[in-house]
Coordinates of C-alpha atoms in Angstrom, one line a residue:
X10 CA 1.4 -5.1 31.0
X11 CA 0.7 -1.2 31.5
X12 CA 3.1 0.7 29.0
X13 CA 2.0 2.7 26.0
X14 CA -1.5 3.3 24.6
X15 CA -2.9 4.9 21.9
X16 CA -5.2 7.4 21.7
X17 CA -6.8 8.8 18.1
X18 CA -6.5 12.2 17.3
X19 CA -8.5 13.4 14.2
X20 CA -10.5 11.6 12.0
X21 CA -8.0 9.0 10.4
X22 CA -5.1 7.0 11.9
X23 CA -2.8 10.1 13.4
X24 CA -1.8 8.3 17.1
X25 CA -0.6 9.8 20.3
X26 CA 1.2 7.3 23.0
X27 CA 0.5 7.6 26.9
X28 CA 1.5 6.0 30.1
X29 CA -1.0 3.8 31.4
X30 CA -3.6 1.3 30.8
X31 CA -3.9 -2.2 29.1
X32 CA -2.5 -2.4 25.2
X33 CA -5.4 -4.6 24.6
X34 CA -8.0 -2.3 25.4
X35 CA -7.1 -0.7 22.1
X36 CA -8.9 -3.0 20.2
X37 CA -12.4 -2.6 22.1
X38 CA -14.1 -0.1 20.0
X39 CA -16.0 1.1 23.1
X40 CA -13.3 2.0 25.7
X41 CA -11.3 3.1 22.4
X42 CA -14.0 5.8 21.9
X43 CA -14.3 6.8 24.9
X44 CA -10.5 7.8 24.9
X45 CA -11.2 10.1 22.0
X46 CA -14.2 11.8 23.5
X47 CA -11.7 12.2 26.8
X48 CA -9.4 14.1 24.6
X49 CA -12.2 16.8 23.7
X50 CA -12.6 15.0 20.1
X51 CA -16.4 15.1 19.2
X52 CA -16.1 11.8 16.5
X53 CA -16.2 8.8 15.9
X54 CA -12.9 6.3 15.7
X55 CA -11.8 2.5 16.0
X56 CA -8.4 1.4 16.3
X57 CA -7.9 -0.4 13.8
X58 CA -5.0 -3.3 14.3
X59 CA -1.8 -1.9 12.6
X60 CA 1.7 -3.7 14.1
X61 CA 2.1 -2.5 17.9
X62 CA 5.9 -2.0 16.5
X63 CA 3.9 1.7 15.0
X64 CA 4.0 2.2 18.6
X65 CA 7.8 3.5 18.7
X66 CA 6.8 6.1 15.6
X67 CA 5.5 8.2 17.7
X68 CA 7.4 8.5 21.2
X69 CA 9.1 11.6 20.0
X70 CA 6.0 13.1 20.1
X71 CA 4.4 11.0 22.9
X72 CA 4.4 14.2 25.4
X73 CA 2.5 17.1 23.5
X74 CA -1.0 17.5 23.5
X75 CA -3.0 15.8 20.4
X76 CA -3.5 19.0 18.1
X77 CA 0.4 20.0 18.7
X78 CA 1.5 16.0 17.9
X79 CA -0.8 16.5 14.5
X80 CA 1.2 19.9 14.0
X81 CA 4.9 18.4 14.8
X82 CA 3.9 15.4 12.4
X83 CA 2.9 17.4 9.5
X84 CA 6.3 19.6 9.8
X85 CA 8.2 15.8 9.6
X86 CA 5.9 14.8 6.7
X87 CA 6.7 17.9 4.8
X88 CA 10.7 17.4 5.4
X89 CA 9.6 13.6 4.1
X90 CA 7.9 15.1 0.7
X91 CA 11.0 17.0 0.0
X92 CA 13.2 14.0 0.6
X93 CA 10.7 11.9 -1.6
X94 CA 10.9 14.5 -4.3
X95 CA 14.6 14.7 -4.0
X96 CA 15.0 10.7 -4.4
X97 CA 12.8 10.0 -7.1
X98 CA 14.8 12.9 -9.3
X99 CA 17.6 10.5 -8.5
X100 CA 16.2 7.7 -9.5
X101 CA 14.4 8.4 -12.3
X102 CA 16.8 10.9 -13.6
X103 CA 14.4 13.7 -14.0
X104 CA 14.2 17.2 -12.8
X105 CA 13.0 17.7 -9.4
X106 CA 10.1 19.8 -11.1
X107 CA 9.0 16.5 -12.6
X108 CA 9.6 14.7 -9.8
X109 CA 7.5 16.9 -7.6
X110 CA 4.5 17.5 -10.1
X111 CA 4.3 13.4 -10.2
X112 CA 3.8 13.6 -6.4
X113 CA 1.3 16.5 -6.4
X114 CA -0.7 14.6 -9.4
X115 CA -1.3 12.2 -6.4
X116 CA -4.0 14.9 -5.4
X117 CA -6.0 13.6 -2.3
X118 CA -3.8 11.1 -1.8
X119 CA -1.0 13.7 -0.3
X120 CA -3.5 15.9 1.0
X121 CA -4.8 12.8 3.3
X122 CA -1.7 11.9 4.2
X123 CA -0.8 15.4 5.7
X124 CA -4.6 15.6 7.0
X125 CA -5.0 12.7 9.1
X126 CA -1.4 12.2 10.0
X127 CA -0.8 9.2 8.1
X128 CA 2.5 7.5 7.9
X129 CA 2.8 6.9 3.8
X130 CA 5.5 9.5 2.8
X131 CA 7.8 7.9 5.8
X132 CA 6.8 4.1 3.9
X133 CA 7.2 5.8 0.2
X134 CA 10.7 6.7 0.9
X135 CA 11.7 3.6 2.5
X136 CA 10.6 1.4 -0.3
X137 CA 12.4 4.1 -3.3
X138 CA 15.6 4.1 -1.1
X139 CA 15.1 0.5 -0.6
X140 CA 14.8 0.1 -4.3
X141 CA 17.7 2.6 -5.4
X142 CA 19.8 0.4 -3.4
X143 CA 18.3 -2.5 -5.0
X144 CA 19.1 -1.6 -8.4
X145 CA 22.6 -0.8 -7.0
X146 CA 23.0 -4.4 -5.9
X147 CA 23.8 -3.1 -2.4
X148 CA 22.0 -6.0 -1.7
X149 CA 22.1 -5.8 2.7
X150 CA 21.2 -2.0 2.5
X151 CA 17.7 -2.8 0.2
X152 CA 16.7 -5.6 2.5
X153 CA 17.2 -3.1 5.7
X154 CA 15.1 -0.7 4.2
X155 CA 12.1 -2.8 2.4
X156 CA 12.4 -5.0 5.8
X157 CA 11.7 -1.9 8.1
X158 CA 9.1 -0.8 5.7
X159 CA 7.2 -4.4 6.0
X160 CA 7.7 -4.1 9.8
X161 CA 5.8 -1.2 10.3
X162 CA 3.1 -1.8 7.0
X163 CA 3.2 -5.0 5.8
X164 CA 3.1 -3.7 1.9
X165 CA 6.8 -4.0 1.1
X166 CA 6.2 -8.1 2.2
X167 CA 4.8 -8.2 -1.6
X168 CA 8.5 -7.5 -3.1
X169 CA 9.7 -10.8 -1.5
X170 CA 8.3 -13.0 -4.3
X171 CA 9.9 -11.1 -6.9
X172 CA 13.5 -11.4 -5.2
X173 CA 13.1 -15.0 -4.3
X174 CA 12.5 -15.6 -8.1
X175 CA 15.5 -13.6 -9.0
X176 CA 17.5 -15.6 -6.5
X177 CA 18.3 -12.5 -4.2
X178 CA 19.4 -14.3 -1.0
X179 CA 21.3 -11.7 0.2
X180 CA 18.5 -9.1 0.5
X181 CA 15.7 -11.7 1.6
X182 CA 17.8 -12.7 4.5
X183 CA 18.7 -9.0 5.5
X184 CA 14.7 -8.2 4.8
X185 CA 13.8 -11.1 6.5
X186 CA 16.6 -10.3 9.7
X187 CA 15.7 -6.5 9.7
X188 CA 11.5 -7.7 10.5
X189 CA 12.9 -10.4 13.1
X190 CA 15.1 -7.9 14.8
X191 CA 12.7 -5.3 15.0
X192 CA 9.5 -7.1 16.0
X193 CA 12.1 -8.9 18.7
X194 CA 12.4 -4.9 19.9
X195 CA 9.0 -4.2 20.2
X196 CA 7.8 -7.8 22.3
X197 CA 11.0 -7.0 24.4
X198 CA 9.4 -3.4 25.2
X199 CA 5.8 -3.7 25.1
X200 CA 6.0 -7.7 26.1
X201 CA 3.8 -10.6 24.8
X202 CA 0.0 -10.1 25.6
X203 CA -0.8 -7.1 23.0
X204 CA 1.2 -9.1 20.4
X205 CA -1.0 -11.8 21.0
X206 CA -4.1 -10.1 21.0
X207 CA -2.9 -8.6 17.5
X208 CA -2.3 -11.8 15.9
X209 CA -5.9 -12.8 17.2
X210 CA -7.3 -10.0 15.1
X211 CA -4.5 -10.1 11.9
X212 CA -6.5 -12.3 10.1
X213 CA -9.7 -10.1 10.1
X214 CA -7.4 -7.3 9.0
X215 CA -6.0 -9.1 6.2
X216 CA -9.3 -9.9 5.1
X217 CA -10.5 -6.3 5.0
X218 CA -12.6 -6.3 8.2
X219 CA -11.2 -2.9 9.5
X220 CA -14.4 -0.9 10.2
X221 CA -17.7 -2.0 7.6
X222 CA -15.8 -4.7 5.7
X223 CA -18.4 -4.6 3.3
X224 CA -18.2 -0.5 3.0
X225 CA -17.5 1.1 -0.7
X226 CA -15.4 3.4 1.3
X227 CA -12.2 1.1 1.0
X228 CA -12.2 0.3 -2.6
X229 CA -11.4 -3.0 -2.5
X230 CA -11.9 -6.7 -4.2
X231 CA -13.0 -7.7 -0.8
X232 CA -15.4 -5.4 0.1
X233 CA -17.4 -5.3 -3.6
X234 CA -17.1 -9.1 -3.5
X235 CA -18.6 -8.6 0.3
X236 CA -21.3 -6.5 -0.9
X237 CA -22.4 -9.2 -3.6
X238 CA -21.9 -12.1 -2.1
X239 CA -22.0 -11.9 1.3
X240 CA -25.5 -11.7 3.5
X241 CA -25.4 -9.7 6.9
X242 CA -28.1 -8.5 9.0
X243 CA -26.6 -5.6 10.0
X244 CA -23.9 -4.6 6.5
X245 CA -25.7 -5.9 3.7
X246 CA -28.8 -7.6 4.5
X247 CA -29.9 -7.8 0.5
X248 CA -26.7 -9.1 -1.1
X249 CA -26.6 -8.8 -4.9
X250 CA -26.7 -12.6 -5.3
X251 CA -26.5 -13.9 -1.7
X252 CA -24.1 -17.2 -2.4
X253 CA -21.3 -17.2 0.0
X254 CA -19.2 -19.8 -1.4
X255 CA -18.8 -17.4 -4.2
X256 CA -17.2 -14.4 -2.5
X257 CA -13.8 -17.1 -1.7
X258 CA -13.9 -18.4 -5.0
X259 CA -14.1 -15.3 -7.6
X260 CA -11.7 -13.5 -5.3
X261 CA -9.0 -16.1 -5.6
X262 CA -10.1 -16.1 -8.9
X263 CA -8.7 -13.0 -9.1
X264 CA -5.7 -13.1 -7.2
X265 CA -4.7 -15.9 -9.4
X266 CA -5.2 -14.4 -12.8
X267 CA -3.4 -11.0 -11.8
X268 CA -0.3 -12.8 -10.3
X269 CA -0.8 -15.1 -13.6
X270 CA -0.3 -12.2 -15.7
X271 CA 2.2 -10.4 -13.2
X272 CA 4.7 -13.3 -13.4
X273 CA 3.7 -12.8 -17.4
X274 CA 4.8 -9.6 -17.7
X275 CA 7.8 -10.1 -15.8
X276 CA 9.4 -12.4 -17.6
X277 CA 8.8 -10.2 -20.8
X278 CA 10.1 -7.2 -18.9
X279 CA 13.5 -9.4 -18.7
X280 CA 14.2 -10.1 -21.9
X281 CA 12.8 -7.0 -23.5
X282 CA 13.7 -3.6 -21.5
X283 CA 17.9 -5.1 -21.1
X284 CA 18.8 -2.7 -18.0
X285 CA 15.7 -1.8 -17.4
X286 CA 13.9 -4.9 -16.8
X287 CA 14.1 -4.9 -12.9
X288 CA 12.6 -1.5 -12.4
X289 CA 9.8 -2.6 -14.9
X290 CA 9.3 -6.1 -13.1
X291 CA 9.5 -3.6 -9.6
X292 CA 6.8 -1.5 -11.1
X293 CA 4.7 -3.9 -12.1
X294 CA 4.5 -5.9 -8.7
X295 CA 4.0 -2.8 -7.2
X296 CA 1.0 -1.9 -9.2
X297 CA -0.6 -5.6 -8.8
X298 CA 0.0 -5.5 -4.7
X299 CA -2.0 -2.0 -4.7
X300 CA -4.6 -3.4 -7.0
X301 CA -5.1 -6.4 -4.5
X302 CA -5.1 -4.6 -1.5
X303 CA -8.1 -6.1 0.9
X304 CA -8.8 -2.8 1.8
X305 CA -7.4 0.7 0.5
X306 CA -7.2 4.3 1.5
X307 CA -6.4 7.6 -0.5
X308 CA -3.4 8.0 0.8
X309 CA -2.5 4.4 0.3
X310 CA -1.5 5.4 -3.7
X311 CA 1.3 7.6 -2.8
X312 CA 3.2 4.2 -2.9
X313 CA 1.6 4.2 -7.1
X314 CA 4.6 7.4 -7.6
X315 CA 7.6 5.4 -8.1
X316 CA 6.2 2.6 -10.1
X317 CA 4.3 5.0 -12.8
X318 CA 7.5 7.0 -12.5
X319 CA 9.5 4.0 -13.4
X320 CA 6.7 3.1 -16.3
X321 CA 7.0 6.5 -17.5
X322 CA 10.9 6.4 -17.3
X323 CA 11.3 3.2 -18.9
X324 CA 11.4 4.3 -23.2
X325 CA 13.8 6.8 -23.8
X326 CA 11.4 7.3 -27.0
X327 CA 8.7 9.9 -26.4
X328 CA 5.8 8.3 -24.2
X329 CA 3.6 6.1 -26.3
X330 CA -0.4 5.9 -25.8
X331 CA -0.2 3.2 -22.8
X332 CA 2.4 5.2 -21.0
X333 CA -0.2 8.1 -21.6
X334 CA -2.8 6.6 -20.7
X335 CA -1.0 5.1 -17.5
X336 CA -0.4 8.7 -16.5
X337 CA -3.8 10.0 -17.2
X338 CA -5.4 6.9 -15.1
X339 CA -3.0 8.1 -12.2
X340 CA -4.2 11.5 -11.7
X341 CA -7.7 10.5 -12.4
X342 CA -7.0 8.4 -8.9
X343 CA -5.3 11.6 -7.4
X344 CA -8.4 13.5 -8.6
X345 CA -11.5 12.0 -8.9
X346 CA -14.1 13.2 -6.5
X347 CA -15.0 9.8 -4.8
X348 CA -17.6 11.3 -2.6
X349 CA -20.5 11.2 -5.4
X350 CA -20.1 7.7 -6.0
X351 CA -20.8 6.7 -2.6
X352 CA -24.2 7.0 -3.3
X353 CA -24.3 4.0 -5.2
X354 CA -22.8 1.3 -2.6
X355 CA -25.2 -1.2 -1.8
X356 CA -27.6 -0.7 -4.8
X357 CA -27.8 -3.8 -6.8
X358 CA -26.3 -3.6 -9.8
X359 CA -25.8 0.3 -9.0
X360 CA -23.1 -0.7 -6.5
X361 CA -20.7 -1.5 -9.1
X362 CA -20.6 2.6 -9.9
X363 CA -19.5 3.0 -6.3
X364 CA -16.1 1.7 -7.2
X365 CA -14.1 4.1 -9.2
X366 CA -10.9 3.9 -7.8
X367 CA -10.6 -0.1 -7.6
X368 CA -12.3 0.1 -11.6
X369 CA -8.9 3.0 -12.6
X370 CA -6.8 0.7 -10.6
X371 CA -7.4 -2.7 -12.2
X372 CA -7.3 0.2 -15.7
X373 CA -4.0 1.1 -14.6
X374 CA -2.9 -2.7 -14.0
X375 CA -3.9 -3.5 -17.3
X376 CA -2.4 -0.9 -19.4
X377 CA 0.9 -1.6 -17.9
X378 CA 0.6 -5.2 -18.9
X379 CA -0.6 -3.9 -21.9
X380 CA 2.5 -1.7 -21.9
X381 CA 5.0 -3.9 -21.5
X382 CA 3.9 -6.8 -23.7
X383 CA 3.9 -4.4 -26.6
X384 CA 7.3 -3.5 -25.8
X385 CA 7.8 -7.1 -26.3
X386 CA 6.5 -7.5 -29.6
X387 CA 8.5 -4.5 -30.6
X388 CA 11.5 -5.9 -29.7
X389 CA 10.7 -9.4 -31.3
X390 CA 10.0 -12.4 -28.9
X391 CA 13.5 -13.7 -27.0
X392 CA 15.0 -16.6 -28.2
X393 CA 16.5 -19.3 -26.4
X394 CA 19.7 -17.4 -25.2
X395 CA 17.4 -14.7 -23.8
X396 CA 15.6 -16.3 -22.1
X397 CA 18.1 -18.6 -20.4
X398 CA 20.1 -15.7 -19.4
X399 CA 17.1 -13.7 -18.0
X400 CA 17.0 -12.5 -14.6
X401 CA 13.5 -13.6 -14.2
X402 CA 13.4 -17.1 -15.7
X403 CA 10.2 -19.1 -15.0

């Protein structure tokens, strides 16, 4: 089928659509770069396999050259900053001064996002509207939103296990319809074969393989666990140990204990924070999904604004030490200048250092735990009545 294809514009994931050609092509790294040196751009890219559904994102733009696209799309993400800053004052009930410095403390995270065109202010505002309505038990309204989100980056999938827990039917099925009716749209338009071809590289994705798997660069379980475990001729031909069977195991190792003390956590949130126990439980899934991503990007953590603001939201007491610290681990992220670090991937014992952002992450993670179970002692543990009335009984 000949309909839209992609072309990249700048270094990142910024995409223009044109008439012509075969979808699949997209995902042969050769043609793909010789489409960017056609446009007059002297670097190197890969299209790396997000949904085709990003496809429609763009169309309004679809007809400008690629410099005037990149312009056009950092006017709209400006007009989605505002709205961002304007909906988390609503939400967390602060000034929109507050609300606004919380975004800017995201540092590189925002400036990515407006540099290469990224689509994360759009997906921040879907999940916090998704959520306000959430919280507003406007049940078919949340699903909508959080389902359009996971349609176009699968991120806002994570929530489903939280809602299934609290027995949410109503905003599964609407999440679960909105995804159905909207990838429906996009094999009725673009048609079968590049949907196939996606699915034929989704795994790969999922597993972290978007450029050098093994690459520092995406801060990641995965790709540390690559580097250590994981022999390659080409990526990492002197692995740290050099035992494959141990890269599967100590990563779902992981998984497991941070969804162990996720589901933890939630349950104390329930029964210790009363009203306040959902946007807690919200955070705190939020913070675990961004701490397992199999491969992150700076601009990626714009998505860590409403759960820290929630954290920071959640006493009306003065903030305590955690909550401090939980803020001063977030700008760090916003902040820290990653580039020197780089040095260190794929040296030994060194490489460890190259992590930073996946070392303040799993920081971040753990002080909110932290956080919330000393909340818990505060309040004394539940008792039977509390618990059997909780919202998130396990």
């Amino acid at each position: 089928m000949r309909l839209f294809q992609w072309t990249l514009l700048v270094a990142g994931s910024f995409l223009r659509f044109y008439e012509g050609g075969n979808l699949t092509n997209l995902y042969d790294d050769a043609w793909f770069q010789k489409q960017i040196e056609r446009e007059g751009i002297d670097q190197e890219g890969r299209f790396s396999p997000f949904p085709p559904l990003d496809a429609f994102i763009m169309i309004p733009l679809a007809y400008l050259p690629p410099r005037y696209a990149l312009q056009a799309w950092t006017i709209v993400n400006v007009l989605l900053l505002g709205a961002n800053v304007l909906l988390l004052s609503k939400i967390l009930r602060r000034d929109l001064v507050w609300s606004a410095l919380l975004f800017l403390g995201t540092g590189i995270a925002l400036v990515n996002n407006f540099r290469l065109g990224q689509f994360y202010l759009a997906l921040s505002l879907l999940v916090s509207a998704g959520y306000l309505y959430w919280r507003k038990a406007r049940f078919g309204r949340s699903g909508s939103l959080l389902g359009a989100g996971a349609a176009l980056k699968y991120f806002p999938v994570l929530f489903l296990p939280l809602f299934i827990v609290r027995k949410e039917w109503r905003l599964i099925f609407s999440f679960l319809l909105t995804i159905l009716i909207l990838y429906g749209l996009s094999v009725l338009v673009l048609g079968t074969e590049v949907h196939r071809f996606y699915l034929s590289v989704l795994t790969s994705h999922l597993d972290g393989n978007i450029q050098d798997g093994y690459s520092a660069t995406f801060q990641s379980w995965n790709s540390l666990l690559k580097r250590i475990f994981l022999p390659d001729p080409v990526w990492n031909p002197e692995p740290l140990v050099g035992w494959p069977p141990g890269y599967i195991t100590i990563k779902f190792a992981i998984y497991g204990i941070v969804v162990f003390m996720t589901l933890r956590a939630c349950r104390v949130a329930a029964a210790s924070f009363g009203s306040d126990g959902a946007s807690v439980q919200f955070a705190l899934v939020t913070i675990a999904g961004l701490l397992l991503l199999p491969a992150s990007a700076t601009y990626h953590f714009l998505l860590l604004v409403l759960p820290v603001g929630l954290l920071l939201s959640a006493d009306r007491a003065p903030w305590g030490l955690k909550q401090k610290m939980i803020l001063g681990l977030f700008i760090l992220i916003g902040f820290i200048p990653y580039r020197i670090f780089r040095v260190f991937d794929g040296r030994a014992l060194l490489t460890f250092l190259a992590y930073p952002r996946l070392a303040l992450m799993l920081a971040i993670f753990l002080s909110s735990i932290s956080y919330t179970k000393e909340r818990g002692r505060r309040n004394g543990q539940p008792g039977r009545q509390a618990r059997e009335t909780s919202p998130f009984t396990l």
